[in-house]
Short mmCIF file of C-alpha atoms in Angstrom, two decimals:
data_model
loop_
_atom_site.label_atom_id
_atom_site.label_comp_id
_atom_site.label_asym_id
_atom_site.label_seq_id
_atom_site.Cartn_x
_atom_site.Cartn_y
_atom_site.Cartn_z
CA MET R 1 40.66 -48.04 -27.80
CA SER R 2 40.52 -45.85 -30.88
CA LYS R 3 38.40 -44.75 -33.81
CA PHE R 4 40.37 -45.16 -37.01
CA GLY R 5 41.53 -41.95 -38.63
CA LEU R 6 40.82 -39.50 -35.79
CA MET R 7 44.28 -38.14 -35.12
CA PRO R 8 45.02 -36.52 -31.76
CA GLN R 9 44.95 -32.78 -32.27
CA LEU R 10 45.04 -29.54 -30.31
CA LYS R 11 42.31 -27.00 -31.07
CA ASN R 12 41.78 -23.42 -29.96
CA GLU R 13 38.01 -23.15 -29.54
CA ASN R 14 36.90 -19.63 -28.72
CA GLY R 15 40.00 -18.99 -26.66
CA VAL R 16 39.95 -22.35 -24.85
CA PHE R 17 42.42 -25.00 -25.91
CA ASN R 18 41.22 -28.58 -26.10
CA LEU R 19 43.24 -31.69 -26.83
CA TYR R 20 41.19 -34.19 -28.81
CA VAL R 21 41.94 -37.91 -28.68
CA ASP R 22 39.76 -40.24 -30.74
CA GLY R 23 37.51 -37.29 -31.44
CA ASN R 24 36.81 -36.52 -27.77
CA PRO R 25 38.30 -33.85 -25.47
CA TYR R 26 41.08 -35.29 -23.34
CA ILE R 27 42.58 -34.13 -20.04
CA ALA R 28 45.74 -35.94 -18.92
CA LEU R 29 46.00 -37.13 -15.32
CA ALA R 30 49.60 -38.09 -15.85
CA GLY R 31 52.94 -38.98 -14.38
CA GLU R 32 56.39 -38.87 -15.91
CA ILE R 33 58.72 -41.78 -15.21
CA HIS R 34 62.41 -41.47 -14.42
CA ASN R 35 64.81 -40.73 -17.25
CA SER R 36 66.28 -44.23 -17.59
CA SER R 37 63.31 -46.40 -16.62
CA ALA R 38 62.09 -46.93 -20.18
CA SER R 39 65.48 -48.17 -21.42
CA ASP R 40 64.64 -51.72 -20.32
CA LEU R 41 61.29 -53.44 -20.86
CA ASN R 42 61.85 -55.90 -18.04
CA TYR R 43 62.49 -53.03 -15.63
CA MET R 44 59.30 -51.36 -16.83
CA LYS R 45 57.33 -54.55 -16.34
CA HIS R 46 58.49 -55.23 -12.79
CA LYS R 47 59.58 -51.87 -11.35
CA VAL R 48 57.33 -49.31 -13.00
CA TRP R 49 53.91 -50.52 -14.14
CA PRO R 50 53.01 -52.32 -10.86
CA HIS R 51 53.48 -49.04 -8.96
CA LEU R 52 51.34 -46.99 -11.34
CA ARG R 53 48.15 -49.03 -11.30
CA GLU R 54 46.75 -47.64 -8.04
CA LEU R 55 47.42 -44.02 -8.95
CA HIS R 56 44.46 -43.72 -11.37
CA LEU R 57 46.60 -42.30 -14.16
CA ASN R 58 45.18 -42.12 -17.66
CA THR R 59 48.49 -41.01 -19.21
CA VAL R 60 52.14 -41.88 -18.69
CA ILE R 61 54.97 -39.69 -19.97
CA VAL R 62 57.86 -41.86 -21.16
CA PRO R 63 61.25 -41.11 -22.76
CA VAL R 64 62.54 -42.67 -25.96
CA TYR R 65 66.23 -42.49 -26.65
CA TRP R 66 68.02 -41.59 -29.87
CA GLU R 67 71.11 -43.55 -28.78
CA LEU R 68 69.07 -46.77 -28.51
CA ILE R 69 66.99 -46.18 -31.63
CA GLU R 70 70.01 -45.53 -33.88
CA PRO R 71 72.96 -47.31 -32.23
CA LYS R 72 74.74 -47.41 -35.60
CA GLN R 73 74.33 -44.52 -37.98
CA GLY R 74 71.60 -45.27 -40.49
CA GLU R 75 70.47 -48.47 -38.72
CA PHE R 76 67.27 -48.13 -36.68
CA ASP R 77 65.93 -50.38 -33.93
CA PHE R 78 62.41 -49.78 -32.63
CA GLN R 79 61.92 -52.90 -30.50
CA LEU R 80 62.07 -50.89 -27.29
CA VAL R 81 59.53 -48.35 -28.55
CA ASP R 82 57.20 -51.13 -29.70
CA GLY R 83 57.49 -52.84 -26.33
CA ILE R 84 56.64 -49.66 -24.40
CA ILE R 85 53.57 -49.10 -26.58
CA GLU R 86 52.42 -52.69 -26.11
CA GLN R 87 52.86 -52.47 -22.34
CA ALA R 88 50.86 -49.22 -22.25
CA ARG R 89 48.03 -50.88 -24.15
CA GLU R 90 48.01 -53.73 -21.66
CA GLU R 91 47.78 -51.16 -18.85
CA ASN R 92 45.05 -49.23 -20.72
CA VAL R 93 46.82 -45.88 -20.56
CA ARG R 94 47.86 -43.37 -23.18
CA LEU R 95 51.44 -42.28 -23.74
CA VAL R 96 53.19 -38.99 -24.27
CA LEU R 97 56.64 -39.79 -25.62
CA LEU R 98 59.69 -37.63 -24.95
CA TRP R 99 62.26 -37.57 -27.74
CA PHE R 100 65.63 -37.56 -25.97
CA GLY R 101 67.66 -36.53 -28.99
CA LEU R 102 70.34 -33.87 -29.27
CA TRP R 103 69.49 -32.15 -26.00
CA LYS R 104 68.36 -33.31 -22.58
CA ASN R 105 68.51 -30.83 -19.68
CA GLY R 106 70.90 -28.60 -21.56
CA LYS R 107 73.33 -31.38 -22.44
CA SER R 108 73.83 -33.96 -25.19
CA THR R 109 73.82 -37.08 -23.04
CA TYR R 110 71.43 -39.22 -25.14
CA VAL R 111 73.19 -38.69 -28.46
CA PRO R 112 74.38 -41.96 -30.08
CA GLY R 113 77.98 -42.97 -29.43
CA TRP R 114 78.93 -42.54 -33.07
CA ALA R 115 77.99 -38.87 -32.84
CA LYS R 116 79.61 -38.32 -29.44
CA ARG R 117 82.93 -39.70 -30.64
CA ASP R 118 82.92 -37.65 -33.84
CA TYR R 119 83.20 -34.34 -32.01
CA GLU R 120 84.65 -32.52 -35.02
CA THR R 121 81.64 -33.22 -37.24
CA TYR R 122 79.14 -32.79 -34.41
CA PHE R 123 80.86 -29.87 -32.73
CA ARG R 124 80.16 -28.69 -29.21
CA ALA R 125 79.11 -25.32 -27.86
CA VAL R 126 81.89 -23.39 -26.14
CA TYR R 127 81.77 -21.52 -22.83
CA LEU R 128 82.83 -17.90 -22.42
CA ASN R 129 86.20 -19.06 -21.06
CA LYS R 130 86.70 -21.01 -24.32
CA ALA R 131 86.34 -24.40 -22.62
CA THR R 132 84.38 -26.93 -24.68
CA SER R 133 81.07 -28.12 -23.26
CA ASP R 134 79.39 -31.50 -23.66
CA THR R 135 76.45 -29.79 -25.39
CA ILE R 136 76.31 -30.06 -29.17
CA SER R 137 75.85 -26.59 -30.61
CA PRO R 138 72.41 -25.83 -32.06
CA MET R 139 74.33 -24.22 -34.92
CA CYS R 140 75.86 -27.57 -35.89
CA GLU R 141 73.87 -28.21 -39.07
CA LYS R 142 75.08 -31.79 -39.46
CA ALA R 143 74.01 -32.68 -35.93
CA VAL R 144 70.57 -31.15 -36.41
CA GLU R 145 70.20 -32.97 -39.71
CA ALA R 146 71.18 -36.28 -38.09
CA ASP R 147 68.65 -35.78 -35.30
CA ALA R 148 65.96 -34.78 -37.82
CA THR R 149 66.65 -37.90 -39.87
CA ALA R 150 66.34 -40.15 -36.81
CA PHE R 151 63.20 -38.36 -35.65
CA ARG R 152 61.67 -38.73 -39.11
CA HIS R 153 62.26 -42.50 -39.00
CA PHE R 154 60.88 -42.65 -35.46
CA MET R 155 57.65 -40.83 -36.35
CA ALA R 156 57.21 -42.90 -39.53
CA HIS R 157 57.52 -46.06 -37.45
CA LEU R 158 55.14 -44.67 -34.84
CA LYS R 159 52.53 -44.10 -37.52
CA LYS R 160 53.02 -47.65 -38.76
CA VAL R 161 52.56 -49.32 -35.37
CA ASP R 162 50.17 -46.88 -33.70
CA GLY R 163 48.52 -44.77 -36.39
CA ASP R 164 45.22 -46.62 -36.01
CA ARG R 165 45.33 -46.95 -32.20
CA HIS R 166 46.64 -43.61 -30.93
CA THR R 167 48.15 -45.05 -27.79
CA VAL R 168 50.70 -42.25 -28.24
CA ILE R 169 48.84 -38.94 -28.18
CA MET R 170 51.66 -36.36 -28.18
CA VAL R 171 55.42 -36.11 -28.60
CA GLN R 172 57.79 -33.79 -26.77
CA VAL R 173 60.74 -32.79 -28.96
CA GLU R 174 64.01 -32.82 -26.94
CA ASN R 175 63.93 -32.02 -23.20
CA GLU R 176 64.65 -28.80 -21.30
CA ILE R 177 66.62 -27.34 -24.17
CA GLY R 178 69.24 -24.65 -23.70
CA PHE R 179 72.90 -24.04 -22.87
CA LEU R 180 73.91 -24.45 -19.23
CA GLY R 181 76.88 -22.67 -17.74
CA SER R 182 77.08 -19.80 -20.23
CA ASP R 183 74.77 -17.16 -21.64
CA ARG R 184 75.55 -18.29 -25.19
CA ASP R 185 77.74 -20.46 -27.36
CA TYR R 186 81.14 -18.78 -27.86
CA SER R 187 82.43 -21.13 -30.55
CA ASP R 188 83.98 -19.49 -33.61
CA HIS R 189 80.92 -20.34 -35.68
CA ALA R 190 78.56 -18.91 -33.07
CA ASN R 191 80.61 -15.74 -32.75
CA GLU R 192 80.33 -15.18 -36.49
CA GLN R 193 76.56 -15.63 -36.33
CA PHE R 194 76.24 -13.38 -33.29
CA ASN R 195 77.87 -10.50 -35.17
CA LEU R 196 75.41 -10.73 -38.08
CA SER R 197 72.16 -8.78 -38.31
CA ILE R 198 69.16 -10.31 -36.58
CA PRO R 199 66.73 -12.29 -38.78
CA ASP R 200 64.06 -10.23 -40.52
CA GLU R 201 61.24 -12.11 -38.79
CA LEU R 202 62.55 -11.14 -35.34
CA GLY R 203 63.12 -7.58 -36.48
CA ALA R 204 59.47 -7.41 -37.47
CA ILE R 205 58.29 -8.84 -34.13
CA PHE R 206 60.38 -6.60 -31.92
CA GLY R 207 60.73 -3.54 -34.15
CA LYS R 208 64.51 -3.83 -33.97
CA GLU R 209 67.41 -4.00 -36.39
CA GLY R 210 71.17 -4.37 -36.38
CA THR R 211 73.35 -7.06 -34.84
CA TRP R 212 72.08 -9.14 -31.93
CA LYS R 213 73.87 -6.88 -29.46
CA GLU R 214 72.64 -3.72 -31.14
CA ALA R 215 69.06 -4.95 -31.25
CA PHE R 216 68.68 -6.65 -27.88
CA ALA R 217 71.43 -5.25 -25.63
CA ASP R 218 71.60 -7.25 -22.38
CA ASP R 219 69.17 -9.87 -23.71
CA ALA R 220 71.14 -10.44 -26.89
CA ALA R 221 72.90 -13.67 -25.87
CA GLU R 222 69.75 -15.41 -24.65
CA TYR R 223 67.65 -14.26 -27.60
CA PHE R 224 70.39 -15.43 -29.97
CA MET R 225 70.39 -18.90 -28.41
CA ALA R 226 66.59 -19.03 -28.35
CA PHE R 227 66.46 -18.36 -32.07
CA HIS R 228 69.04 -21.01 -32.94
CA TYR R 229 67.55 -23.67 -30.64
CA ALA R 230 64.07 -22.94 -32.00
CA ARG R 231 65.32 -23.12 -35.58
CA ALA R 232 66.99 -26.46 -34.88
CA VAL R 233 63.88 -27.84 -33.16
CA GLU R 234 61.69 -26.74 -36.04
CA ARG R 235 63.91 -28.62 -38.46
CA ILE R 236 63.68 -31.75 -36.31
CA ALA R 237 59.97 -31.48 -35.47
CA SER R 238 58.86 -30.67 -39.00
CA ALA R 239 60.76 -33.68 -40.35
CA GLY R 240 58.82 -35.93 -37.98
CA SER R 241 55.53 -34.15 -38.50
CA GLU R 242 55.76 -34.72 -42.25
CA GLU R 243 55.61 -38.45 -41.51
CA TYR R 244 53.06 -38.41 -38.69
CA PRO R 245 51.65 -35.06 -37.47
CA LEU R 246 50.93 -35.77 -33.82
CA PRO R 247 50.82 -32.67 -31.61
CA MET R 248 54.43 -31.78 -30.72
CA PHE R 249 55.60 -29.58 -27.87
CA VAL R 250 58.72 -28.49 -25.98
CA ASN R 251 59.26 -28.14 -22.25
CA ALA R 252 61.10 -25.47 -20.29
CA TRP R 253 63.53 -25.51 -17.41
CA LEU R 254 62.34 -22.34 -15.69
CA GLU R 255 64.33 -19.26 -14.83
CA GLN R 256 65.99 -19.47 -11.42
CA PHE R 257 68.35 -17.63 -9.09
CA PRO R 258 70.61 -15.83 -9.90
CA TRP R 259 68.27 -15.20 -12.85
CA THR R 260 71.00 -15.07 -15.48
CA PRO R 261 71.01 -17.16 -18.68
CA GLY R 262 73.30 -20.11 -18.10
CA SER R 263 72.18 -20.58 -14.49
CA TYR R 264 69.19 -22.06 -16.31
CA PRO R 265 69.49 -23.33 -19.91
CA SER R 266 70.02 -20.22 -22.03
CA GLY R 267 67.80 -20.17 -25.10
CA GLY R 268 65.26 -22.66 -23.78
CA PRO R 269 61.55 -21.92 -24.27
CA ILE R 270 60.96 -19.89 -21.14
CA ALA R 271 58.06 -17.46 -21.23
CA LYS R 272 60.01 -14.32 -22.08
CA VAL R 273 61.44 -15.80 -25.30
CA MET R 274 58.22 -17.55 -26.33
CA PRO R 275 57.59 -14.99 -29.12
CA ILE R 276 60.93 -15.97 -30.68
CA TRP R 277 60.10 -19.65 -30.43
CA LYS R 278 56.61 -19.20 -31.85
CA ALA R 279 57.90 -17.27 -34.84
CA THR R 280 60.73 -19.70 -35.52
CA ALA R 281 59.22 -23.11 -34.70
CA PRO R 282 55.62 -23.14 -35.99
CA THR R 283 55.39 -26.96 -35.81
CA ILE R 284 55.51 -26.74 -32.00
CA CYS R 285 51.96 -26.46 -30.65
CA LEU R 286 52.63 -25.49 -27.01
CA TYR R 287 55.30 -24.55 -24.48
CA ALA R 288 55.22 -26.57 -21.29
CA PRO R 289 56.73 -25.50 -17.95
CA ASP R 290 58.46 -28.03 -15.72
CA ILE R 291 57.40 -26.66 -12.34
CA TYR R 292 59.77 -27.50 -9.49
CA VAL R 293 59.75 -23.96 -8.09
CA SER R 294 57.43 -23.05 -5.23
CA ASN R 295 55.55 -20.23 -7.01
CA PHE R 296 53.24 -22.60 -8.88
CA ALA R 297 50.41 -20.09 -9.35
CA GLU R 298 52.68 -17.46 -10.89
CA VAL R 299 54.13 -19.98 -13.36
CA CYS R 300 50.65 -21.10 -14.43
CA GLU R 301 49.71 -17.48 -15.06
CA GLU R 302 52.89 -16.83 -17.05
CA TYR R 303 52.48 -19.88 -19.27
CA THR R 304 48.87 -19.18 -20.20
CA ARG R 305 49.73 -15.89 -21.86
CA ASN R 306 50.37 -15.50 -25.58
CA ASP R 307 47.70 -18.07 -26.51
CA ASN R 308 49.61 -20.90 -24.86
CA PRO R 309 47.64 -23.77 -23.29
CA LEU R 310 48.84 -24.95 -19.89
CA PHE R 311 50.43 -28.40 -20.07
CA ILE R 312 52.61 -29.45 -17.13
CA PRO R 313 54.77 -32.50 -18.03
CA GLU R 314 56.90 -32.32 -14.87
CA ALA R 315 55.78 -31.13 -11.45
CA ARG R 316 57.10 -31.28 -7.90
CA ARG R 317 56.94 -34.59 -6.04
CA ASP R 318 56.31 -33.41 -2.48
CA ALA R 319 53.03 -33.97 -0.67
CA ALA R 320 52.45 -30.24 -0.20
CA SER R 321 52.05 -29.83 -3.96
CA VAL R 322 49.24 -32.35 -4.50
CA ALA R 323 46.63 -29.59 -4.35
CA ASN R 324 48.22 -28.00 -7.41
CA VAL R 325 46.34 -30.36 -9.72
CA PHE R 326 42.95 -28.98 -8.63
CA TYR R 327 44.17 -25.42 -9.10
CA ALA R 328 45.69 -26.07 -12.55
CA PHE R 329 42.51 -27.66 -13.91
CA GLY R 330 40.06 -25.33 -12.18
CA LYS R 331 41.77 -21.97 -12.67
CA TYR R 332 43.81 -22.40 -15.85
CA ASN R 333 42.06 -25.16 -17.82
CA ALA R 334 45.24 -27.23 -17.84
CA LEU R 335 45.48 -30.05 -20.35
CA CYS R 336 47.94 -32.10 -18.30
CA PHE R 337 49.31 -32.37 -14.77
CA SER R 338 52.22 -34.75 -14.28
CA PRO R 339 54.54 -35.17 -11.28
CA PHE R 340 58.01 -36.47 -12.11
CA GLY R 341 59.35 -39.89 -11.07
CA ILE R 342 55.83 -41.20 -10.74
CA GLU R 343 56.87 -44.83 -10.18
CA ASP R 344 58.27 -43.88 -6.76
CA PHE R 345 55.04 -42.60 -5.28
CA LEU R 346 53.53 -45.95 -4.23
CA ALA R 347 56.70 -48.08 -4.34
CA PRO R 348 57.00 -49.75 -0.91
CA SER R 349 60.79 -49.75 -0.87
CA PHE R 350 61.27 -46.14 -1.82
CA GLY R 351 63.14 -43.93 0.60
CA TYR R 352 63.89 -40.23 0.29
CA GLY R 353 67.16 -39.93 -1.56
CA ASP R 354 67.28 -43.39 -3.15
CA ASP R 355 67.30 -41.93 -6.66
CA ILE R 356 68.24 -38.31 -6.05
CA ASP R 357 71.60 -36.79 -6.93
CA PHE R 358 71.85 -34.19 -4.16
CA GLY R 359 75.08 -32.82 -5.58
CA MET R 360 73.30 -32.15 -8.85
CA LEU R 361 70.41 -30.44 -7.06
CA MET R 362 72.83 -28.21 -5.13
CA THR R 363 74.77 -27.33 -8.27
CA LEU R 364 71.59 -26.44 -10.11
CA ASN R 365 70.08 -24.61 -7.11
CA ILE R 366 66.98 -26.83 -6.99
CA ASP R 367 65.06 -27.17 -3.73
CA PHE R 368 65.47 -30.68 -2.29
CA SER R 369 61.85 -30.76 -1.16
CA ALA R 370 60.67 -30.59 -4.78
CA PHE R 371 62.02 -34.13 -5.26
CA ASN R 372 60.83 -35.68 -2.00
CA PRO R 373 57.81 -37.96 -2.65
CA THR R 374 57.50 -39.20 0.93
CA GLY R 375 53.78 -39.50 1.71
CA THR R 376 52.70 -38.07 -1.64
CA GLY R 377 51.37 -41.24 -3.25
CA PRO R 378 48.13 -41.79 -1.30
CA TYR R 379 47.12 -38.13 -1.61
CA LEU R 380 47.84 -38.06 -5.34
CA ALA R 381 46.05 -41.37 -5.90
CA ARG R 382 42.91 -40.09 -4.15
CA SER R 383 43.06 -36.77 -6.03
CA TYR R 384 43.42 -38.52 -9.38
CA GLU R 385 40.67 -40.99 -8.53
CA LEU R 386 38.31 -38.13 -7.69
CA LEU R 387 39.23 -36.11 -10.76
CA SER R 388 39.25 -39.05 -13.17
CA ASN R 389 35.56 -39.59 -12.51
CA MET R 390 34.64 -35.94 -13.07
CA LEU R 391 36.74 -35.10 -16.13
CA GLY R 392 33.59 -34.79 -18.21
CA ILE R 393 32.19 -32.28 -15.72
CA ILE R 394 35.46 -30.31 -15.74
CA GLN R 395 35.51 -30.37 -19.53
CA LYS R 396 31.93 -29.07 -19.67
CA TYR R 397 32.82 -25.99 -17.63
CA ARG R 398 36.23 -25.19 -19.10
CA GLY R 399 36.23 -21.66 -20.45
CA THR R 400 32.70 -20.85 -19.30
CA GLY R 401 33.68 -18.56 -16.44
CA LYS R 402 31.72 -20.82 -14.09
CA MET R 403 34.73 -22.81 -12.86
CA THR R 404 37.79 -21.57 -11.02
CA GLY R 405 40.48 -22.81 -8.70
CA PHE R 406 42.30 -21.61 -5.61
CA LEU R 407 45.61 -22.44 -3.96
CA GLN R 408 47.03 -21.60 -0.55
CA ASN R 409 49.67 -18.87 -0.45
CA GLN R 410 50.74 -16.53 2.32
CA GLU R 411 47.19 -15.24 2.81
CA PRO R 412 44.67 -16.96 5.14
CA GLY R 413 42.17 -17.41 2.31
CA CYS R 414 40.62 -15.83 -0.77
CA ILE R 415 37.31 -14.61 -2.21
CA LEU R 416 35.84 -16.27 -5.31
CA SER R 417 33.18 -14.34 -7.21
CA PHE R 418 30.19 -15.97 -8.92
CA ALA R 419 26.86 -14.69 -10.26
CA LYS R 420 24.88 -14.35 -7.01
CA TYR R 421 27.46 -15.15 -4.35
CA ASP R 422 30.96 -14.45 -3.25
CA LEU R 423 32.59 -17.52 -1.75
CA LYS R 424 34.89 -16.87 1.18
CA VAL R 425 37.53 -19.61 1.17
CA THR R 426 39.58 -20.14 4.32
CA TYR R 427 42.68 -22.32 4.18
CA LYS R 428 43.66 -24.79 6.86
CA LEU R 429 46.95 -24.25 8.63
CA LYS R 430 49.94 -25.65 6.79
CA GLN R 431 51.43 -28.86 8.14
CA GLU R 432 54.83 -30.32 7.34
CA GLY R 433 54.53 -33.24 4.95
CA LYS R 434 50.86 -32.58 4.18
CA PRO R 435 49.18 -31.02 1.14
CA VAL R 436 48.51 -27.31 1.25
CA SER R 437 44.94 -26.14 0.72
CA GLY R 438 43.65 -26.05 -2.81
CA GLY R 439 40.66 -26.90 -4.89
CA LEU R 440 38.25 -26.05 -7.64
CA VAL R 441 34.69 -24.74 -7.55
CA ILE R 442 32.06 -25.16 -10.26
CA GLU R 443 28.91 -23.01 -10.41
CA VAL R 444 26.39 -25.52 -11.77
CA SER R 445 23.61 -22.92 -11.50
CA ASP R 446 23.12 -19.67 -9.62
CA ASN R 447 22.35 -21.61 -6.43
CA GLU R 448 24.16 -24.93 -6.94
CA PHE R 449 27.89 -25.56 -6.60
CA ILE R 450 30.37 -28.41 -6.71
CA MET R 451 33.66 -28.07 -4.88
CA ALA R 452 36.56 -30.49 -4.82
CA GLY R 453 39.99 -30.34 -3.29
CA ILE R 454 41.91 -30.52 -0.03
CA GLY R 455 41.88 -28.68 3.29
CA PHE R 456 39.58 -25.66 3.18
CA SER R 457 36.30 -24.25 4.40
CA ILE R 458 33.82 -22.13 2.46
CA GLU R 459 31.22 -19.55 3.47
CA PHE R 460 28.64 -18.17 1.00
CA LEU R 461 28.15 -14.41 0.98
CA PRO R 462 25.31 -12.69 -0.95
CA LYS R 463 26.65 -10.25 -3.52
CA GLN R 464 23.79 -7.95 -4.38
CA ASP R 465 21.69 -7.49 -1.26
CA ASN R 466 23.61 -7.27 1.96
CA ALA R 467 20.38 -7.52 3.92
CA SER R 468 19.90 -11.08 2.71
CA GLN R 469 21.22 -14.14 4.44
CA VAL R 470 22.28 -17.41 2.89
CA GLY R 471 20.88 -20.78 3.91
CA TYR R 472 21.58 -24.30 2.74
CA VAL R 473 18.97 -26.37 0.96
CA LEU R 474 21.32 -29.32 0.79
CA VAL R 475 24.94 -30.11 1.57
CA GLU R 476 26.14 -33.49 0.34
CA GLU R 477 29.38 -35.37 0.62
CA GLY R 478 30.01 -37.59 -2.32
CA THR R 479 32.01 -38.39 -5.38
CA PHE R 480 31.57 -38.85 -9.08
CA VAL R 481 31.30 -42.12 -10.94
CA GLN R 482 31.75 -41.58 -14.67
CA ASP R 483 30.63 -37.95 -14.28
CA LYS R 484 27.50 -38.85 -12.29
CA TRP R 485 27.27 -37.53 -8.74
CA LEU R 486 27.08 -40.31 -6.15
CA ARG R 487 25.80 -38.91 -2.87
CA GLY R 488 27.30 -39.86 0.47
CA ARG R 489 26.31 -38.27 3.76
CA VAL R 490 23.90 -35.33 3.86
CA LEU R 491 25.48 -32.65 6.06
CA ASN R 492 22.58 -30.37 6.87
CA GLY R 493 23.20 -30.39 10.60
CA ASP R 494 26.07 -28.93 12.61
CA GLU R 495 28.50 -29.63 9.76
CA ALA R 496 26.77 -26.98 7.62
CA SER R 497 25.83 -24.62 10.43
CA TYR R 498 29.44 -23.67 11.10
CA GLY R 499 30.74 -23.54 7.56
CA LEU R 500 31.36 -26.07 4.82
CA THR R 501 34.61 -27.95 5.17
CA VAL R 502 36.66 -30.20 2.95
CA GLY R 503 39.14 -31.97 5.17
CA SER R 504 42.70 -33.21 4.84
CA ASN R 505 41.85 -35.93 2.33
CA PRO R 506 40.89 -35.01 -1.23
CA SER R 507 37.10 -34.99 -1.44
CA ALA R 508 34.07 -33.26 -2.93
CA LEU R 509 30.87 -31.54 -1.83
CA ARG R 510 27.69 -30.61 -3.68
CA VAL R 511 25.87 -27.61 -2.23
CA GLU R 512 22.50 -25.99 -2.90
CA VAL R 513 21.92 -22.58 -1.30
CA TYR R 514 19.15 -19.98 -1.09
CA GLN R 515 18.72 -16.44 0.18
CA TYR R 516 16.26 -15.25 2.81
CA ARG R 517 15.54 -12.23 4.99
#
């Protein structure tokens, strides 16, 4: 599977980020499993892996748990980690591992029992009303040191068992970090820190000085938490990276209504505090949005600013969102697309709500439909099958300006501009429980195009000479097999005369056009 010594690494190559695995560019067609699935190897064997095989994944995103790795302080058990890696090798997929350490979704639920019980040593963050939370404060130095020690042992072990195979290609440090229910930690220790002057490095970035409140006014609480979470994560990540420097990233629970810190995890790596995170946690190579909101395109745009590659470790589960994968790869050169709870998508016994805590979704103001996978599996499997065979083609055109993507919004369509032609894209009408329209287009040459996606029609319009008309030399259905086009039907009859159409199932067309008078 691997070439010895070629570590996975992320490179910025002329403004385009590429993830290299075994010396070759790698794009992850992924899925993230449920939070607790990886806590039992037998469950993984019988309830997870059988339902992933038909999805055409090349990557699975899997948690590892501090509480199970260090059940007694200073005693480490990696049997579960080793078993997950061995199972992934048997399934011929790569892994991205999620370190569920001090913080998971704004809380400290995966901390070992010995740390939970010792709440004086590993003190909690405090809400504005002075009630104690179940989130260990990022300003608790002993807790951060304990997590860093465990993570160091974990990464050293990972190097030992996988350093020559690279089954594991990346590691996420913690999960959806931040403080829920309050804009900041109001513990006595945090209050003392909040009244100090801001760090010099942040003063230099923002051109500010004074206390947090003096420097950042209404943003002070969130910026304060961002700095302290980022500092803690850097301490943890750097400890692990010293042992085994795999690419390490963090993920973000996005801002949400009512748009105040605490309604989402305050201090987490959302886009507006990314400069603080980048300055404070240099070991972290990228900031990944978990996209359950409906404005997918806007989030992709936001998370590709500030030299940040787009990597989506968690995405909506509903059928309507399947087209997002084409848009993310075509428009934003995404390195990963990964719906959450992937083992549900083709599980025959799954029913909407079987694994969903609706009370939790209501409390956190998360749209129920984002977690409904009914009907999604077959569409996602076909999309991943199509894309998996053209990843080399996609890689070839990343960053060239000759590939783009589109995604249905409130408009009836869009215009895509290429060298000689504008492409008028018209979306199909939205249907409940079906994917929305979306796709990618590649300009192979001035007169040759590849398009792949779901539910749209395309008309070619000449750009430079309005007196010209556009005709079709060839319109082919088909697919790719290991990046080689395999032609199906030739659609030079009525199918081309009235516009080129990609129907309700994910599919591809190759088109050659010409101009005439």
